[in-house]
């Protein structure tokens, strides 16, 4: 049972978290899947790209996400080059224009705890001093993001009665959702964990409110982040 959690915000001009079934015209998830968040945290603390995922198995790492601003999506044409057609990059002539879907002006709040005290402390120290080993991005290397350390807070179990949940919520944790008029609910099936061969071993259907408003529901594995008078109630991905 985690007793404390690191909280930080990330944002940028654009984000793209590609849906694996979309190829010729890549579509994006509305918020970062757990695997993308693992990569972002791994970049901040300097984990090797080839093996960072080994540090973020669910048995060791708890990661949650809250949407802070309404989700807006746009499509932009990008020119892709054929790197196999020439020995030197400046000699490449072939271009293929593909329309990519992006999240515009995204901002998310990330919650993180880990069984490895050394990794946990390193992330906290780097976030506090606004430093990172590698440049963090929102899905693609060119989509650089900024971030802000919000704090380290206590964490306690919040029970299974009807409550306002601030984070996105995995469907497997939902017991009885209460859909409210005026809110925009969506769900997406997203990758949750990668195995040793870097293949996705777990998918989850995630419920979220498009404008970042809370979801009223009974849920299991619900946690309260003690970061204010009312705190934030979250479910880890």
PDB file of N, CA, C and O in Angstrom, residues 123-164:
ATOM      1  N   UNK A 123      13.356  11.118  -8.855  1.00  0.00           N
ATOM      2  CA  UNK A 123      12.325  11.853  -9.577  1.00  0.00           C
ATOM      3  C   UNK A 123      11.899  13.086  -8.792  1.00  0.00           C
ATOM      4  O   UNK A 123      11.783  14.184  -9.363  1.00  0.00           O
ATOM      5  N   UNK A 124      11.680  12.935  -7.517  1.00  0.00           N
ATOM      6  CA  UNK A 124      11.268  14.066  -6.684  1.00  0.00           C
ATOM      7  C   UNK A 124      12.308  15.178  -6.708  1.00  0.00           C
ATOM      8  O   UNK A 124      11.969  16.358  -6.884  1.00  0.00           O
ATOM      9  N   UNK A 125      13.583  14.830  -6.569  1.00  0.00           N
ATOM     10  CA  UNK A 125      14.654  15.834  -6.554  1.00  0.00           C
ATOM     11  C   UNK A 125      14.744  16.562  -7.897  1.00  0.00           C
ATOM     12  O   UNK A 125      14.917  17.785  -7.943  1.00  0.00           O
ATOM     13  N   UNK A 126      14.637  15.817  -8.993  1.00  0.00           N
ATOM     14  CA  UNK A 126      14.726  16.433 -10.314  1.00  0.00           C
ATOM     15  C   UNK A 126      13.534  17.346 -10.586  1.00  0.00           C
ATOM     16  O   UNK A 126      13.692  18.455 -11.120  1.00  0.00           O
ATOM     17  N   UNK A 127      12.337  16.896 -10.218  1.00  0.00           N
ATOM     18  CA  UNK A 127      11.150  17.726 -10.431  1.00  0.00           C
ATOM     19  C   UNK A 127      11.210  18.993  -9.577  1.00  0.00           C
ATOM     20  O   UNK A 127      10.841  20.087 -10.041  1.00  0.00           O
ATOM     21  N   UNK A 128      11.675  18.859  -8.361  1.00  0.00           N
ATOM     22  CA  UNK A 128      11.759  20.006  -7.447  1.00  0.00           C
ATOM     23  C   UNK A 128      12.675  21.082  -8.011  1.00  0.00           C
ATOM     24  O   UNK A 128      12.387  22.281  -7.910  1.00  0.00           O
ATOM     25  N   UNK A 129      13.784  20.663  -8.618  1.00  0.00           N
ATOM     26  CA  UNK A 129      14.751  21.614  -9.178  1.00  0.00           C
ATOM     27  C   UNK A 129      14.488  21.922 -10.651  1.00  0.00           C
ATOM     28  O   UNK A 129      15.295  22.583 -11.298  1.00  0.00           O
ATOM     29  N   UNK A 130      13.368  21.415 -11.177  1.00  0.00           N
ATOM     30  CA  UNK A 130      12.976  21.593 -12.586  1.00  0.00           C
ATOM     31  C   UNK A 130      14.112  21.175 -13.519  1.00  0.00           C
ATOM     32  O   UNK A 130      14.523  21.918 -14.418  1.00  0.00           O
ATOM     33  N   UNK A 131      14.598  19.963 -13.310  1.00  0.00           N
ATOM     34  CA  UNK A 131      15.639  19.395 -14.147  1.00  0.00           C
ATOM     35  C   UNK A 131      15.180  18.047 -14.679  1.00  0.00           C
ATOM     36  O   UNK A 131      14.282  17.409 -14.128  1.00  0.00           O
ATOM     37  N   UNK A 132      15.808  17.601 -15.756  1.00  0.00           N
ATOM     38  CA  UNK A 132      15.558  16.262 -16.280  1.00  0.00           C
ATOM     39  C   UNK A 132      16.815  15.775 -16.972  1.00  0.00           C
ATOM     40  O   UNK A 132      17.606  16.581 -17.488  1.00  0.00           O
ATOM     41  N   UNK A 133      17.008  14.465 -16.977  1.00  0.00           N
ATOM     42  CA  UNK A 133      18.181  13.893 -17.646  1.00  0.00           C
ATOM     43  C   UNK A 133      17.998  13.948 -19.157  1.00  0.00           C
ATOM     44  O   UNK A 133      18.866  14.400 -19.901  1.00  0.00           O
ATOM     45  N   UNK A 134      16.851  13.480 -19.637  1.00  0.00           N
ATOM     46  CA  UNK A 134      16.488  13.587 -21.046  1.00  0.00           C
ATOM     47  C   UNK A 134      15.295  14.529 -21.174  1.00  0.00           C
ATOM     48  O   UNK A 134      14.590  14.792 -20.203  1.00  0.00           O
ATOM     49  N   UNK A 135      15.062  15.014 -22.367  1.00  0.00           N
ATOM     50  CA  UNK A 135      13.970  15.955 -22.589  1.00  0.00           C
ATOM     51  C   UNK A 135      12.625  15.228 -22.597  1.00  0.00           C
ATOM     52  O   UNK A 135      12.402  14.353 -23.430  1.00  0.00           O
ATOM     53  N   UNK A 136      11.719  15.572 -21.699  1.00  0.00           N
ATOM     54  CA  UNK A 136      10.401  14.919 -21.694  1.00  0.00           C
ATOM     55  C   UNK A 136       9.539  15.437 -22.840  1.00  0.00           C
ATOM     56  O   UNK A 136       9.651  16.599 -23.253  1.00  0.00           O
ATOM     57  N   UNK A 137       8.689  14.569 -23.371  1.00  0.00           N
ATOM     58  CA  UNK A 137       7.819  14.955 -24.481  1.00  0.00           C
ATOM     59  C   UNK A 137       6.464  14.278 -24.309  1.00  0.00           C
ATOM     60  O   UNK A 137       6.304  13.355 -23.514  1.00  0.00           O
ATOM     61  N   UNK A 138       5.518  14.755 -25.089  1.00  0.00           N
ATOM     62  CA  UNK A 138       4.147  14.236 -25.017  1.00  0.00           C
ATOM     63  C   UNK A 138       3.878  13.319 -26.204  1.00  0.00           C
ATOM     64  O   UNK A 138       3.173  13.672 -27.151  1.00  0.00           O
ATOM     65  N   UNK A 139       4.500  12.165 -26.183  1.00  0.00           N
ATOM     66  CA  UNK A 139       4.237  11.137 -27.179  1.00  0.00           C
ATOM     67  C   UNK A 139       5.250  11.048 -28.294  1.00  0.00           C
ATOM     68  O   UNK A 139       5.746   9.975 -28.610  1.00  0.00           O
ATOM     69  N   UNK A 140       5.586  12.172 -28.935  1.00  0.00           N
ATOM     70  CA  UNK A 140       6.568  12.209 -30.008  1.00  0.00           C
ATOM     71  C   UNK A 140       7.726  13.112 -29.592  1.00  0.00           C
ATOM     72  O   UNK A 140       7.527  14.096 -28.862  1.00  0.00           O
ATOM     73  N   UNK A 141       8.921  12.799 -30.074  1.00  0.00           N
ATOM     74  CA  UNK A 141      10.115  13.522 -29.624  1.00  0.00           C
ATOM     75  C   UNK A 141      10.058  15.009 -29.923  1.00  0.00           C
ATOM     76  O   UNK A 141      10.655  15.819 -29.210  1.00  0.00           O
ATOM     77  N   UNK A 142       9.340  15.404 -30.986  1.00  0.00           N
ATOM     78  CA  UNK A 142       9.260  16.826 -31.320  1.00  0.00           C
ATOM     79  C   UNK A 142       8.225  17.576 -30.493  1.00  0.00           C
ATOM     80  O   UNK A 142       8.161  18.807 -30.543  1.00  0.00           O
ATOM     81  N   UNK A 143       7.430  16.856 -29.728  1.00  0.00           N
ATOM     82  CA  UNK A 143       6.371  17.485 -28.922  1.00  0.00           C
ATOM     83  C   UNK A 143       6.871  17.660 -27.487  1.00  0.00           C
ATOM     84  O   UNK A 143       6.399  17.024 -26.550  1.00  0.00           O
ATOM     85  N   UNK A 144       7.828  18.550 -27.333  1.00  0.00           N
ATOM     86  CA  UNK A 144       8.449  18.785 -26.026  1.00  0.00           C
ATOM     87  C   UNK A 144       7.432  19.400 -25.066  1.00  0.00           C
ATOM     88  O   UNK A 144       6.614  20.239 -25.459  1.00  0.00           O
ATOM     89  N   UNK A 145       7.501  18.975 -23.821  1.00  0.00           N
ATOM     90  CA  UNK A 145       6.547  19.487 -22.828  1.00  0.00           C
ATOM     91  C   UNK A 145       7.276  20.191 -21.691  1.00  0.00           C
ATOM     92  O   UNK A 145       8.470  19.982 -21.459  1.00  0.00           O
ATOM     93  N   UNK A 146       6.534  21.021 -20.998  1.00  0.00           N
ATOM     94  CA  UNK A 146       7.025  21.624 -19.768  1.00  0.00           C
ATOM     95  C   UNK A 146       6.361  20.918 -18.588  1.00  0.00           C
ATOM     96  O   UNK A 146       5.381  20.186 -18.774  1.00  0.00           O
ATOM     97  N   UNK A 147       6.881  21.130 -17.411  1.00  0.00           N
ATOM     98  CA  UNK A 147       6.318  20.452 -16.247  1.00  0.00           C
ATOM     99  C   UNK A 147       6.545  21.284 -14.999  1.00  0.00           C
ATOM    100  O   UNK A 147       7.436  22.151 -14.945  1.00  0.00           O
ATOM    101  N   UNK A 148       5.729  21.033 -13.992  1.00  0.00           N
ATOM    102  CA  UNK A 148       5.828  21.749 -12.718  1.00  0.00           C
ATOM    103  C   UNK A 148       5.564  20.792 -11.571  1.00  0.00           C
ATOM    104  O   UNK A 148       4.569  20.059 -11.584  1.00  0.00           O
ATOM    105  N   UNK A 149       6.451  20.801 -10.611  1.00  0.00           N
ATOM    106  CA  UNK A 149       6.290  19.975  -9.418  1.00  0.00           C
ATOM    107  C   UNK A 149       5.224  20.602  -8.519  1.00  0.00           C
ATOM    108  O   UNK A 149       5.321  21.759  -8.137  1.00  0.00           O
ATOM    109  N   UNK A 150       4.186  19.840  -8.209  1.00  0.00           N
ATOM    110  CA  UNK A 150       3.102  20.341  -7.356  1.00  0.00           C
ATOM    111  C   UNK A 150       3.393  20.028  -5.885  1.00  0.00           C
ATOM    112  O   UNK A 150       3.169  20.852  -5.007  1.00  0.00           O
ATOM    113  N   UNK A 151       3.917  18.810  -5.625  1.00  0.00           N
ATOM    114  CA  UNK A 151       4.263  18.476  -4.251  1.00  0.00           C
ATOM    115  C   UNK A 151       4.283  16.978  -4.011  1.00  0.00           C
ATOM    116  O   UNK A 151       3.974  16.176  -4.898  1.00  0.00           O
ATOM    117  N   UNK A 152       4.661  16.620  -2.819  1.00  0.00           N
ATOM    118  CA  UNK A 152       4.595  15.233  -2.358  1.00  0.00           C
ATOM    119  C   UNK A 152       3.563  15.190  -1.240  1.00  0.00           C
ATOM    120  O   UNK A 152       3.652  15.972  -0.279  1.00  0.00           O
ATOM    121  N   UNK A 153       2.601  14.281  -1.365  1.00  0.00           N
ATOM    122  CA  UNK A 153       1.487  14.284  -0.430  1.00  0.00           C
ATOM    123  C   UNK A 153       1.225  12.884   0.119  1.00  0.00           C
ATOM    124  O   UNK A 153       1.610  11.881  -0.487  1.00  0.00           O
ATOM    125  N   UNK A 154       0.555  12.857   1.247  1.00  0.00           N
ATOM    126  CA  UNK A 154       0.125  11.598   1.819  1.00  0.00           C
ATOM    127  C   UNK A 154      -0.977  10.979   0.986  1.00  0.00           C
ATOM    128  O   UNK A 154      -1.691  11.664   0.238  1.00  0.00           O
ATOM    129  N   UNK A 155      -1.138   9.678   1.132  1.00  0.00           N
ATOM    130  CA  UNK A 155      -2.122   8.935   0.346  1.00  0.00           C
ATOM    131  C   UNK A 155      -2.846   7.984   1.282  1.00  0.00           C
ATOM    132  O   UNK A 155      -2.226   7.292   2.088  1.00  0.00           O
ATOM    133  N   UNK A 156      -4.175   7.961   1.185  1.00  0.00           N
ATOM    134  CA  UNK A 156      -4.930   7.035   2.017  1.00  0.00           C
ATOM    135  C   UNK A 156      -6.084   6.454   1.223  1.00  0.00           C
ATOM    136  O   UNK A 156      -6.597   7.069   0.282  1.00  0.00           O
ATOM    137  N   UNK A 157      -6.485   5.252   1.590  1.00  0.00           N
ATOM    138  CA  UNK A 157      -7.606   4.596   0.928  1.00  0.00           C
ATOM    139  C   UNK A 157      -8.879   5.400   1.172  1.00  0.00           C
ATOM    140  O   UNK A 157      -9.108   5.920   2.264  1.00  0.00           O
ATOM    141  N   UNK A 158      -9.739   5.483   0.136  1.00  0.00           N
ATOM    142  CA  UNK A 158     -10.897   6.365   0.222  1.00  0.00           C
ATOM    143  C   UNK A 158     -12.234   5.636   0.303  1.00  0.00           C
ATOM    144  O   UNK A 158     -13.283   6.256   0.238  1.00  0.00           O
ATOM    145  N   UNK A 159     -12.223   4.312   0.425  1.00  0.00           N
ATOM    146  CA  UNK A 159     -13.475   3.591   0.558  1.00  0.00           C
ATOM    147  C   UNK A 159     -14.186   3.392  -0.765  1.00  0.00           C
ATOM    148  O   UNK A 159     -13.738   3.856  -1.814  1.00  0.00           O
ATOM    149  N   UNK A 160     -15.339   2.713  -0.726  1.00  0.00           N
ATOM    150  CA  UNK A 160     -16.055   2.373  -1.958  1.00  0.00           C
ATOM    151  C   UNK A 160     -17.454   2.975  -2.029  1.00  0.00           C
ATOM    152  O   UNK A 160     -18.284   2.533  -2.808  1.00  0.00           O
ATOM    153  N   UNK A 161     -17.733   4.024  -1.239  1.00  0.00           N
ATOM    154  CA  UNK A 161     -19.014   4.706  -1.368  1.00  0.00           C
ATOM    155  C   UNK A 161     -18.978   5.646  -2.578  1.00  0.00           C
ATOM    156  O   UNK A 161     -17.927   5.873  -3.173  1.00  0.00           O
ATOM    157  N   UNK A 162     -20.127   6.203  -2.952  1.00  0.00           N
ATOM    158  CA  UNK A 162     -20.186   7.125  -4.086  1.00  0.00           C
ATOM    159  C   UNK A 162     -19.377   8.377  -3.769  1.00  0.00           C
ATOM    160  O   UNK A 162     -19.595   9.030  -2.750  1.00  0.00           O
ATOM    161  N   UNK A 163     -18.427   8.706  -4.655  1.00  0.00           N
ATOM    162  CA  UNK A 163     -17.560   9.857  -4.445  1.00  0.00           C
ATOM    163  C   UNK A 163     -17.257  10.527  -5.775  1.00  0.00           C
ATOM    164  O   UNK A 163     -17.460   9.950  -6.842  1.00  0.00           O
ATOM    165  N   UNK A 164     -16.734  11.755  -5.703  1.00  0.00           N
ATOM    166  CA  UNK A 164     -16.273  12.471  -6.882  1.00  0.00           C
ATOM    167  C   UNK A 164     -14.825  12.059  -7.152  1.00  0.00           C
ATOM    168  O   UNK A 164     -13.950  12.280  -6.313  1.00  0.00           O
TER     169      UNK A 164
END
